[in-house]
Amino acid sequence: MENLKATLALAIVLLLTPMISKAQEMAVTMEFQNAAKAMEVVQKYTKALQAGDVATMNAQFAPGAMIYGLGGGLDSLTVAQHREYYTASTTNYKHSLSGELYLPVKVTNNWNEGEWILSWGTNTLTNKATGKTIAVPYHTASTVVNGKITFIRYWYDMLNILETQGFTITPPAN
């Protein structure tokens, strides 16, 4: 029995060794050559959103870029679908961003390798027809390659948007 325990312990250590050594190779830094340019691209994107300028927003994307998390869904959007989404949104709402924070991060030797811009803030949406406002805290993570956004993931609170529009949540009956 002692032999079995020792063998299992050794097997676990040997199985974890590649993961441990791989984790030690990963590098993350906030200072890299393209940090300022990458931040400029993402900030230009968000300024264009506030101006309702969907063409300038889309001009920040590389061909084939993918957008995730808009509309609260897990599905991806293409650049063309992003244009359609924000054309409808900016037609109906004025977007005002506040409390913005941008953080450049470069990751190497990991599954999420790349030059990232992480951003946080609050997007206050004002309905152009009714004047009603909805404050939406958000977070985005974008990769920028050769001065263009290749990937952007949105996270934001869909519940407060729905509740502001009159939707309610009914607890399950048990």
PDB file of C-alpha atoms in Angstrom:
ATOM      1  CA  MET A   1       0.000   0.000   0.000  1.00  0.00           C
ATOM      2  CA  GLU A   2       2.855   2.379   0.841  1.00  0.00           C
ATOM      3  CA  ASN A   3       4.372   1.639  -2.577  1.00  0.00           C
ATOM      4  CA  LEU A   4       1.079   2.515  -4.276  1.00  0.00           C
ATOM      5  CA  LYS A   5       0.808   5.821  -2.387  1.00  0.00           C
ATOM      6  CA  ALA A   6       4.389   6.733  -3.233  1.00  0.00           C
ATOM      7  CA  THR A   7       3.876   5.825  -6.885  1.00  0.00           C
ATOM      8  CA  LEU A   8       0.669   7.904  -7.099  1.00  0.00           C
ATOM      9  CA  ALA A   9       2.347  10.892  -5.430  1.00  0.00           C
ATOM     10  CA  LEU A  10       5.276  10.666  -7.855  1.00  0.00           C
ATOM     11  CA  ALA A  11       2.907  10.373 -10.825  1.00  0.00           C
ATOM     12  CA  ILE A  12       1.018  13.498  -9.744  1.00  0.00           C
ATOM     13  CA  VAL A  13       4.255  15.454  -9.314  1.00  0.00           C
ATOM     14  CA  LEU A  14       5.483  14.337 -12.746  1.00  0.00           C
ATOM     15  CA  LEU A  15       2.148  15.248 -14.356  1.00  0.00           C
ATOM     16  CA  LEU A  16       2.169  18.725 -12.810  1.00  0.00           C
ATOM     17  CA  THR A  17       5.829  19.458 -13.589  1.00  0.00           C
ATOM     18  CA  PRO A  18       5.209  20.529 -17.224  1.00  0.00           C
ATOM     19  CA  MET A  19       2.383  22.851 -16.099  1.00  0.00           C
ATOM     20  CA  ILE A  20       4.507  24.374 -13.373  1.00  0.00           C
ATOM     21  CA  SER A  21       7.457  24.920 -15.696  1.00  0.00           C
ATOM     22  CA  LYS A  22       5.152  26.339 -18.397  1.00  0.00           C
ATOM     23  CA  ALA A  23       3.637  28.780 -15.893  1.00  0.00           C
ATOM     24  CA  GLN A  24       7.099  29.980 -14.978  1.00  0.00           C
ATOM     25  CA  GLU A  25       7.844  30.800 -18.636  1.00  0.00           C
ATOM     26  CA  MET A  26       4.769  33.023 -19.003  1.00  0.00           C
ATOM     27  CA  ALA A  27       5.557  36.721 -18.844  1.00  0.00           C
ATOM     28  CA  VAL A  28       3.266  39.673 -18.286  1.00  0.00           C
ATOM     29  CA  THR A  29       4.332  43.302 -18.544  1.00  0.00           C
ATOM     30  CA  MET A  30       2.638  46.679 -18.681  1.00  0.00           C
ATOM     31  CA  GLU A  31       5.562  48.285 -20.475  1.00  0.00           C
ATOM     32  CA  PHE A  32       6.026  47.318 -24.095  1.00  0.00           C
ATOM     33  CA  GLN A  33       6.912  49.066 -27.333  1.00  0.00           C
ATOM     34  CA  ASN A  34       3.388  49.326 -28.765  1.00  0.00           C
ATOM     35  CA  ALA A  35       1.553  50.142 -25.513  1.00  0.00           C
ATOM     36  CA  ALA A  36       0.928  53.825 -26.260  1.00  0.00           C
ATOM     37  CA  LYS A  37      -0.215  53.132 -29.842  1.00  0.00           C
ATOM     38  CA  ALA A  38      -2.501  50.281 -28.749  1.00  0.00           C
ATOM     39  CA  MET A  39      -4.066  52.476 -26.064  1.00  0.00           C
ATOM     40  CA  GLU A  40      -4.559  55.258 -28.596  1.00  0.00           C
ATOM     41  CA  VAL A  41      -6.448  52.887 -30.924  1.00  0.00           C
ATOM     42  CA  VAL A  42      -8.827  51.706 -28.175  1.00  0.00           C
ATOM     43  CA  GLN A  43      -9.364  55.257 -26.907  1.00  0.00           C
ATOM     44  CA  LYS A  44     -10.140  56.415 -30.452  1.00  0.00           C
ATOM     45  CA  TYR A  45     -12.734  53.624 -30.642  1.00  0.00           C
ATOM     46  CA  THR A  46     -14.421  54.729 -27.403  1.00  0.00           C
ATOM     47  CA  LYS A  47     -14.326  58.429 -28.326  1.00  0.00           C
ATOM     48  CA  ALA A  48     -16.003  57.558 -31.617  1.00  0.00           C
ATOM     49  CA  LEU A  49     -18.731  55.710 -29.690  1.00  0.00           C
ATOM     50  CA  GLN A  50     -19.415  58.826 -27.628  1.00  0.00           C
ATOM     51  CA  ALA A  51     -19.585  60.873 -30.826  1.00  0.00           C
ATOM     52  CA  GLY A  52     -21.971  58.350 -32.424  1.00  0.00           C
ATOM     53  CA  ASP A  53     -19.394  57.818 -35.195  1.00  0.00           C
ATOM     54  CA  VAL A  54     -19.777  54.127 -36.054  1.00  0.00           C
ATOM     55  CA  ALA A  55     -17.586  54.438 -39.163  1.00  0.00           C
ATOM     56  CA  THR A  56     -14.618  55.586 -37.055  1.00  0.00           C
ATOM     57  CA  MET A  57     -15.312  52.837 -34.518  1.00  0.00           C
ATOM     58  CA  ASN A  58     -15.222  50.201 -37.254  1.00  0.00           C
ATOM     59  CA  ALA A  59     -12.108  51.752 -38.818  1.00  0.00           C
ATOM     60  CA  GLN A  60     -10.190  50.717 -35.687  1.00  0.00           C
ATOM     61  CA  PHE A  61     -10.753  47.025 -36.475  1.00  0.00           C
ATOM     62  CA  ALA A  62      -8.475  44.755 -38.475  1.00  0.00           C
ATOM     63  CA  PRO A  63     -10.164  42.764 -41.240  1.00  0.00           C
ATOM     64  CA  GLY A  64     -11.521  39.597 -39.664  1.00  0.00           C
ATOM     65  CA  ALA A  65     -11.664  41.057 -36.152  1.00  0.00           C
ATOM     66  CA  MET A  66     -14.090  39.379 -33.761  1.00  0.00           C
ATOM     67  CA  ILE A  67     -16.297  41.094 -31.202  1.00  0.00           C
ATOM     68  CA  TYR A  68     -17.800  39.233 -28.229  1.00  0.00           C
ATOM     69  CA  GLY A  69     -20.337  40.102 -25.546  1.00  0.00           C
ATOM     70  CA  LEU A  70     -22.396  42.827 -27.227  1.00  0.00           C
ATOM     71  CA  GLY A  71     -26.093  42.492 -26.529  1.00  0.00           C
ATOM     72  CA  GLY A  72     -25.291  40.271 -23.572  1.00  0.00           C
ATOM     73  CA  GLY A  73     -24.791  37.227 -25.766  1.00  0.00           C
ATOM     74  CA  LEU A  74     -21.929  34.784 -25.967  1.00  0.00           C
ATOM     75  CA  ASP A  75     -21.990  34.732 -29.754  1.00  0.00           C
ATOM     76  CA  SER A  76     -19.352  36.527 -31.746  1.00  0.00           C
ATOM     77  CA  LEU A  77     -19.958  39.404 -34.119  1.00  0.00           C
ATOM     78  CA  THR A  78     -18.035  40.261 -37.253  1.00  0.00           C
ATOM     79  CA  VAL A  79     -16.973  43.820 -38.022  1.00  0.00           C
ATOM     80  CA  ALA A  80     -20.032  44.200 -40.296  1.00  0.00           C
ATOM     81  CA  GLN A  81     -22.363  42.934 -37.547  1.00  0.00           C
ATOM     82  CA  HIS A  82     -20.658  45.302 -35.089  1.00  0.00           C
ATOM     83  CA  ARG A  83     -21.474  48.189 -37.465  1.00  0.00           C
ATOM     84  CA  GLU A  84     -25.131  47.101 -37.607  1.00  0.00           C
ATOM     85  CA  TYR A  85     -25.327  46.746 -33.807  1.00  0.00           C
ATOM     86  CA  TYR A  86     -23.847  50.167 -33.091  1.00  0.00           C
ATOM     87  CA  THR A  87     -25.713  51.895 -35.921  1.00  0.00           C
ATOM     88  CA  ALA A  88     -28.961  50.812 -34.239  1.00  0.00           C
ATOM     89  CA  SER A  89     -27.630  51.696 -30.788  1.00  0.00           C
ATOM     90  CA  THR A  90     -26.366  55.186 -31.697  1.00  0.00           C
ATOM     91  CA  THR A  91     -29.593  55.905 -33.596  1.00  0.00           C
ATOM     92  CA  ASN A  92     -31.597  55.332 -30.418  1.00  0.00           C
ATOM     93  CA  TYR A  93     -29.132  56.255 -27.655  1.00  0.00           C
ATOM     94  CA  LYS A  94     -26.491  58.834 -26.843  1.00  0.00           C
ATOM     95  CA  HIS A  95     -23.448  57.130 -25.272  1.00  0.00           C
ATOM     96  CA  SER A  96     -21.499  59.063 -22.618  1.00  0.00           C
ATOM     97  CA  LEU A  97     -18.501  57.307 -21.088  1.00  0.00           C
ATOM     98  CA  SER A  98     -17.099  58.323 -17.718  1.00  0.00           C
ATOM     99  CA  GLY A  99     -14.632  57.014 -15.165  1.00  0.00           C
ATOM    100  CA  GLU A 100     -12.595  55.481 -17.941  1.00  0.00           C
ATOM    101  CA  LEU A 101      -9.436  53.560 -17.095  1.00  0.00           C
ATOM    102  CA  TYR A 102      -7.109  51.936 -19.632  1.00  0.00           C
ATOM    103  CA  LEU A 103      -4.419  49.392 -18.829  1.00  0.00           C
ATOM    104  CA  PRO A 104      -1.945  48.074 -21.419  1.00  0.00           C
ATOM    105  CA  VAL A 105      -0.768  44.504 -20.796  1.00  0.00           C
ATOM    106  CA  LYS A 106       1.499  42.279 -22.883  1.00  0.00           C
ATOM    107  CA  VAL A 107       1.291  38.525 -22.291  1.00  0.00           C
ATOM    108  CA  THR A 108       3.786  36.040 -23.707  1.00  0.00           C
ATOM    109  CA  ASN A 109       4.017  32.237 -23.550  1.00  0.00           C
ATOM    110  CA  ASN A 110       0.399  31.691 -22.572  1.00  0.00           C
ATOM    111  CA  TRP A 111      -2.940  30.870 -24.227  1.00  0.00           C
ATOM    112  CA  ASN A 112      -3.907  34.575 -24.135  1.00  0.00           C
ATOM    113  CA  GLU A 113      -0.654  35.801 -25.634  1.00  0.00           C
ATOM    114  CA  GLY A 114      -0.773  39.256 -27.157  1.00  0.00           C
ATOM    115  CA  GLU A 115      -0.810  42.968 -26.577  1.00  0.00           C
ATOM    116  CA  TRP A 116      -3.980  43.781 -24.669  1.00  0.00           C
ATOM    117  CA  ILE A 117      -5.741  46.945 -23.641  1.00  0.00           C
ATOM    118  CA  LEU A 118      -8.059  46.412 -20.685  1.00  0.00           C
ATOM    119  CA  SER A 119     -10.584  49.173 -20.058  1.00  0.00           C
ATOM    120  CA  TRP A 120     -13.204  49.977 -17.464  1.00  0.00           C
ATOM    121  CA  GLY A 121     -15.774  52.711 -17.065  1.00  0.00           C
ATOM    122  CA  THR A 122     -19.443  53.590 -17.055  1.00  0.00           C
ATOM    123  CA  ASN A 123     -21.425  54.039 -20.256  1.00  0.00           C
ATOM    124  CA  THR A 124     -24.443  56.240 -19.570  1.00  0.00           C
ATOM    125  CA  LEU A 125     -27.006  55.638 -22.282  1.00  0.00           C
ATOM    126  CA  THR A 126     -29.586  58.339 -22.882  1.00  0.00           C
ATOM    127  CA  ASN A 127     -32.641  57.325 -24.877  1.00  0.00           C
ATOM    128  CA  LYS A 128     -32.970  59.987 -27.588  1.00  0.00           C
ATOM    129  CA  ALA A 129     -36.776  59.679 -27.699  1.00  0.00           C
ATOM    130  CA  THR A 130     -37.604  59.595 -23.980  1.00  0.00           C
ATOM    131  CA  GLY A 131     -34.557  61.175 -22.322  1.00  0.00           C
ATOM    132  CA  LYS A 132     -34.365  58.223 -19.889  1.00  0.00           C
ATOM    133  CA  THR A 133     -30.839  57.276 -18.850  1.00  0.00           C
ATOM    134  CA  ILE A 134     -29.259  53.941 -18.008  1.00  0.00           C
ATOM    135  CA  ALA A 135     -25.849  53.784 -16.308  1.00  0.00           C
ATOM    136  CA  VAL A 136     -23.956  50.690 -17.465  1.00  0.00           C
ATOM    137  CA  PRO A 137     -20.645  49.781 -15.802  1.00  0.00           C
ATOM    138  CA  TYR A 138     -18.464  47.995 -18.362  1.00  0.00           C
ATOM    139  CA  HIS A 139     -15.158  46.267 -18.916  1.00  0.00           C
ATOM    140  CA  THR A 140     -13.532  45.456 -22.256  1.00  0.00           C
ATOM    141  CA  ALA A 141     -10.442  43.481 -23.189  1.00  0.00           C
ATOM    142  CA  SER A 142      -9.000  44.181 -26.645  1.00  0.00           C
ATOM    143  CA  THR A 143      -6.018  42.846 -28.530  1.00  0.00           C
ATOM    144  CA  VAL A 144      -4.289  45.244 -30.884  1.00  0.00           C
ATOM    145  CA  VAL A 145      -2.012  44.061 -33.697  1.00  0.00           C
ATOM    146  CA  ASN A 146      -0.313  46.440 -36.141  1.00  0.00           C
ATOM    147  CA  GLY A 147      -2.414  49.360 -34.906  1.00  0.00           C
ATOM    148  CA  LYS A 148      -5.791  47.612 -35.326  1.00  0.00           C
ATOM    149  CA  ILE A 149      -8.140  45.880 -32.897  1.00  0.00           C
ATOM    150  CA  THR A 150      -8.264  42.162 -33.730  1.00  0.00           C
ATOM    151  CA  PHE A 151     -10.421  41.018 -30.806  1.00  0.00           C
ATOM    152  CA  ILE A 152     -12.632  42.756 -28.279  1.00  0.00           C
ATOM    153  CA  ARG A 153     -14.644  41.216 -25.465  1.00  0.00           C
ATOM    154  CA  TYR A 154     -17.336  43.242 -23.670  1.00  0.00           C
ATOM    155  CA  TRP A 155     -18.580  42.579 -20.148  1.00  0.00           C
ATOM    156  CA  TYR A 156     -21.383  44.678 -18.697  1.00  0.00           C
ATOM    157  CA  ASP A 157     -24.411  44.440 -16.454  1.00  0.00           C
ATOM    158  CA  MET A 158     -27.378  43.451 -18.611  1.00  0.00           C
ATOM    159  CA  LEU A 159     -29.704  43.215 -15.604  1.00  0.00           C
ATOM    160  CA  ASN A 160     -29.717  46.938 -14.856  1.00  0.00           C
ATOM    161  CA  ILE A 161     -30.408  47.653 -18.538  1.00  0.00           C
ATOM    162  CA  LEU A 162     -33.398  45.307 -18.526  1.00  0.00           C
ATOM    163  CA  GLU A 163     -34.731  46.569 -15.197  1.00  0.00           C
ATOM    164  CA  THR A 164     -34.503  50.179 -16.386  1.00  0.00           C
ATOM    165  CA  GLN A 165     -36.632  49.172 -19.366  1.00  0.00           C
ATOM    166  CA  GLY A 166     -39.289  47.726 -17.056  1.00  0.00           C
ATOM    167  CA  PHE A 167     -38.371  44.042 -17.054  1.00  0.00           C
ATOM    168  CA  THR A 168     -38.555  42.163 -13.761  1.00  0.00           C
ATOM    169  CA  ILE A 169     -37.131  38.927 -12.488  1.00  0.00           C
ATOM    170  CA  THR A 170     -39.515  36.429 -11.020  1.00  0.00           C
ATOM    171  CA  PRO A 171     -37.955  33.976  -8.587  1.00  0.00           C
ATOM    172  CA  PRO A 172     -38.527  30.316  -9.264  1.00  0.00           C
ATOM    173  CA  ALA A 173     -41.436  28.689  -7.455  1.00  0.00           C
ATOM    174  CA  ASN A 174     -40.276  25.969  -5.043  1.00  0.00           C
TER     175      ASN A 174
END
